[in-house]
Coordinates of C-alpha atoms and ligand atoms in Angstrom, one line a residue:
X1 CA 57.4 112.2 122.8
X2 CA 59.4 110.6 119.9
X3 CA 62.7 112.2 119.0
X4 CA 65.8 111.5 117.0
X5 CA 69.4 112.3 117.7
X6 CA 71.9 113.5 115.1
X7 CA 75.7 113.4 115.5
X8 CA 78.8 113.7 113.2
X9 CA 82.5 114.2 113.2
X10 CA 83.5 112.0 116.2
X11 CA 86.7 111.1 114.3
X12 CA 87.1 108.0 116.5
X13 CA 90.5 106.4 116.5
X14 CA 92.6 104.4 119.0
X15 CA 94.8 107.4 119.6
X16 CA 91.9 109.4 121.1
X17 CA 90.6 107.1 123.9
X18 CA 88.6 109.9 125.6
X19 CA 86.4 110.5 122.6
X20 CA 85.8 106.8 122.4
X21 CA 84.7 106.8 126.1
X22 CA 82.3 109.6 125.5
X23 CA 81.0 107.8 122.4
X24 CA 80.4 104.6 124.2
X25 CA 78.6 106.4 127.1
X26 CA 76.4 108.2 124.5
X27 CA 75.5 105.0 122.7
X28 CA 74.8 103.0 125.9
X29 CA 73.2 105.6 128.1
X30 CA 71.8 108.4 126.0
X31 CA 71.0 107.2 122.5
X32 CA 68.6 104.3 123.6
X33 CA 65.8 106.8 124.2
X34 CA 65.9 108.0 120.6
X35 CA 63.7 106.6 117.8
X36 CA 66.5 107.1 115.3
X37 CA 70.2 107.9 115.5
X38 CA 71.6 109.7 112.5
X39 CA 75.4 109.7 112.1
X40 CA 76.3 112.3 109.4
X41 CA 79.8 111.2 108.6
X42 CA 83.3 111.1 110.0
X43 CA 82.3 108.7 112.8
X44 CA 85.8 107.3 112.1
X45 CA 89.0 109.3 111.8
X46 CA 89.5 107.1 108.8
X47 CA 88.0 103.9 107.3
X48 CA 90.4 101.9 105.2
X49 CA 87.8 99.4 104.0
X50 CA 85.3 96.9 105.5
X51 CA 88.0 94.3 105.8
X52 CA 89.3 96.3 108.7
X53 CA 86.1 95.4 110.6
X54 CA 87.9 92.8 112.8
X55 CA 90.3 95.4 114.3
X56 CA 89.6 95.3 118.0
X57 CA 89.0 99.0 118.2
X58 CA 86.6 99.0 115.3
X59 CA 84.8 96.0 116.8
X60 CA 84.1 97.9 120.0
X61 CA 82.3 100.5 117.8
X62 CA 80.3 98.1 115.7
X63 CA 79.3 96.1 118.8
X64 CA 78.0 99.2 120.6
X65 CA 76.0 100.3 117.6
X66 CA 74.6 96.9 117.0
X67 CA 73.5 96.6 120.6
X68 CA 71.7 100.0 120.3
X69 CA 69.9 98.8 117.1
X70 CA 68.8 95.6 118.8
X71 CA 67.4 97.7 121.7
X72 CA 65.1 99.4 119.2
X73 CA 66.9 102.5 118.0
X74 CA 67.2 102.7 114.2
X75 CA 70.7 103.7 113.0
X76 CA 71.3 105.6 109.8
X77 CA 74.9 106.4 108.7
X78 CA 76.1 108.8 106.1
X79 CA 79.7 108.8 104.7
X80 CA 82.0 111.6 105.7
X81 CA 85.2 112.5 103.8
X82 CA 87.2 110.5 106.4
X83 CA 85.1 107.3 106.2
X84 CA 84.0 107.5 102.6
X85 CA 84.8 103.8 102.2
X86 CA 82.3 102.5 104.7
X87 CA 80.4 99.7 103.0
X88 CA 77.6 97.3 103.5
X89 CA 79.6 94.9 105.7
X90 CA 80.3 97.6 108.2
X91 CA 76.7 98.8 108.1
X92 CA 75.4 95.3 108.7
X93 CA 77.8 94.7 111.6
X94 CA 76.6 98.0 113.1
X95 CA 72.9 97.2 112.6
X96 CA 72.7 100.4 110.5
X97 CA 71.7 101.4 107.0
X98 CA 73.8 103.7 104.8
X99 CA 72.3 107.1 103.7
X100 CA 73.4 108.7 100.5
X101 CA 74.7 112.3 100.7
X102 CA 72.6 114.4 100.6
X103 CA 69.3 112.8 101.8
X104 CA 66.0 114.6 102.2
X105 CA 63.5 113.2 104.7
X106 CA 60.5 114.2 106.7
X107 CA 61.7 114.6 110.3
X108 CA 58.5 114.8 112.4
X109 CA 56.7 116.9 109.8
X110 CA 59.6 119.1 108.8
X111 CA 61.4 118.4 105.5
X112 CA 65.0 118.0 106.5
X113 CA 68.1 117.7 104.3
X114 CA 71.0 115.8 105.8
X115 CA 74.5 116.1 104.3
X116 CA 78.0 115.6 105.6
X117 CA 78.8 119.1 104.5
X118 CA 82.0 118.9 102.5
X119 CA 80.2 119.3 99.2
X120 CA 79.3 122.8 100.4
X121 CA 83.0 123.9 100.8
X122 CA 83.3 125.0 97.2
X123 CA 85.9 127.7 97.9
X124 CA 88.4 125.0 98.5
X125 CA 89.1 124.1 94.9
X126 CA 91.9 121.7 95.6
X127 CA 89.7 119.8 98.0
X128 CA 86.8 119.7 95.6
X129 CA 89.1 118.2 92.9
X130 CA 90.3 115.6 95.4
X131 CA 86.7 114.9 96.5
X132 CA 85.6 114.3 92.9
X133 CA 88.4 111.8 92.3
X134 CA 87.8 109.8 95.5
X135 CA 84.0 109.6 94.8
X136 CA 84.7 107.8 91.5
X137 CA 83.6 104.2 91.8
X138 CA 86.7 103.1 89.8
X139 CA 89.1 105.0 92.0
X140 CA 87.5 103.4 95.1
X141 CA 87.7 99.9 93.6
X142 CA 91.3 100.4 92.6
X143 CA 92.1 101.6 96.1
X144 CA 90.2 98.8 97.8
X145 CA 92.0 96.2 95.7
X146 CA 95.3 97.2 97.4
X147 CA 96.3 95.2 100.6
X148 CA 94.9 96.7 103.8
X149 CA 98.3 97.6 105.2
X150 CA 99.1 99.5 102.0
X151 CA 95.8 101.3 102.2
X152 CA 96.4 102.3 105.8
X153 CA 99.9 103.6 104.9
X154 CA 98.4 105.6 102.0
X155 CA 95.7 107.1 104.3
X156 CA 98.3 108.1 107.0
X157 CA 100.2 109.9 104.3
X158 CA 97.1 111.6 103.0
X159 CA 96.2 112.7 106.6
X160 CA 99.6 114.2 107.1
X161 CA 99.4 116.0 103.8
X162 CA 95.9 117.3 104.5
X163 CA 97.1 118.7 107.9
X164 CA 99.9 120.4 106.2
X165 CA 97.7 121.9 103.5
X166 CA 95.3 123.2 106.1
X167 CA 98.0 125.5 107.5
X168 CA 98.0 127.3 104.2
X169 CA 94.3 127.7 103.9
X170 CA 92.3 130.5 105.5
X171 CA 89.4 129.8 107.8
X172 CA 87.1 131.2 105.1
X173 CA 88.2 128.8 102.5
X174 CA 87.5 125.8 104.8
X175 CA 84.0 127.0 105.7
X176 CA 80.9 126.4 103.6
X177 CA 80.2 128.7 100.6
X178 CA 76.9 130.5 101.2
X179 CA 76.0 130.4 97.5
X180 CA 76.5 126.6 97.6
X181 CA 74.2 126.5 100.7
X182 CA 71.5 128.6 99.0
X183 CA 71.6 126.6 95.8
X184 CA 71.3 123.3 97.7
X185 CA 68.4 124.7 99.7
X186 CA 66.8 125.9 96.5
X187 CA 67.3 122.5 94.8
X188 CA 65.5 120.7 97.7
X189 CA 62.7 123.2 98.0
X190 CA 63.9 125.1 101.1
X191 CA 64.1 122.4 103.8
X192 CA 65.8 122.6 107.2
X193 CA 69.4 121.6 106.7
X194 CA 71.6 119.7 109.1
X195 CA 75.3 119.0 108.4
X196 CA 78.8 118.6 110.0
X197 CA 82.3 118.6 108.5
X198 CA 83.3 122.2 109.4
X199 CA 83.0 121.5 113.1
X200 CA 81.6 125.0 113.6
X201 CA 78.6 124.2 115.9
X202 CA 76.0 126.8 115.3
X203 CA 72.4 127.4 114.2
X204 CA 72.1 129.6 111.1
X205 CA 69.1 131.2 109.5
X206 CA 69.1 131.7 105.7
X207 CA 66.5 133.5 103.6
X208 CA 66.5 132.0 100.1
X209 CA 64.0 133.3 97.6
X210 CA 61.9 134.6 100.5
X211 CA 61.9 131.2 102.3
X212 CA 63.4 131.1 105.8
X213 CA 65.6 128.0 106.3
X214 CA 67.4 126.8 109.4
X215 CA 70.8 125.3 109.0
X216 CA 72.2 123.4 112.0
X217 CA 76.0 122.7 111.9
X218 CA 77.2 119.9 114.2
X219 CA 80.4 120.2 116.1
X220 CA 83.2 117.6 116.5
X221 CA 83.9 115.5 119.6
X222 CA 86.9 115.8 121.9
X223 CA 86.6 115.9 125.7
X224 CA 82.8 116.3 125.3
X225 CA 80.4 115.4 122.5
X226 CA 77.4 117.2 121.0
X227 CA 74.2 116.0 119.5
X228 CA 71.2 117.6 117.9
X229 CA 67.9 116.4 119.3
X230 CA 64.9 116.8 117.0
X231 CA 61.2 116.2 117.6
X232 CA 58.0 117.6 116.4
X233 CA 58.6 120.9 118.1
X234 CA 62.1 121.5 116.5
X235 CA 65.8 120.8 117.3
X236 CA 68.0 121.6 120.2
X237 CA 71.6 121.0 121.2
X238 CA 72.6 118.3 123.7
X239 CA 76.1 118.4 125.3
X240 CA 77.4 114.9 125.9
X241 CA 79.7 114.5 128.9
X242 CA 80.8 111.5 130.9
Ligands
MN1 MN1 84.4 115.8 107.4

């Protein structure tokens, strides 16, 4: 029976070799059975721009994905907040296509809305202001015009600042806002929703205007990974271990 796999929030970086091992195992041994692999953002801990594609660590990732696509699994990638700057060059090297956030599609007969999830965290006003800024094409172009080393330094600074800011934010503020969830479900005519970003792996049920909607939240990857497997009968969790 045909099925697809959905993952997000791997936050791959050279400093976390174990996550990388789990990812490569997943791509080489588990994902080839799937019709489509959807990556819903934050595959990378950060992405400084497509000119960083020749970095040996990044090459390992694009090569693994490309081999998967050649073997017959379609790969669709969505931007996360960490890898917002992924571009066509990276997609091409990975044998993948880029999805806009959000994207509604028919997944084995069920209308399904994919989003990274950060747009739902509307209680975090400082973050939403930042998000708006970095989504501006002009801001992105100005950033990408800087030398790669300078961009990496700026990102490192940003990551440190974000870690610091998180200490002063409550768990509630960093979770999705339920009104934002309801309004997105309403806007897309009550689909099933799948997202990541908050790392709070769980299946939720929402009743919006008398419609029952499933919302699946993907978790992040550390010692183990997690994927959502969806087919005509529905979705279920898969734990990914070495
Ligand atoms: Mn994220």
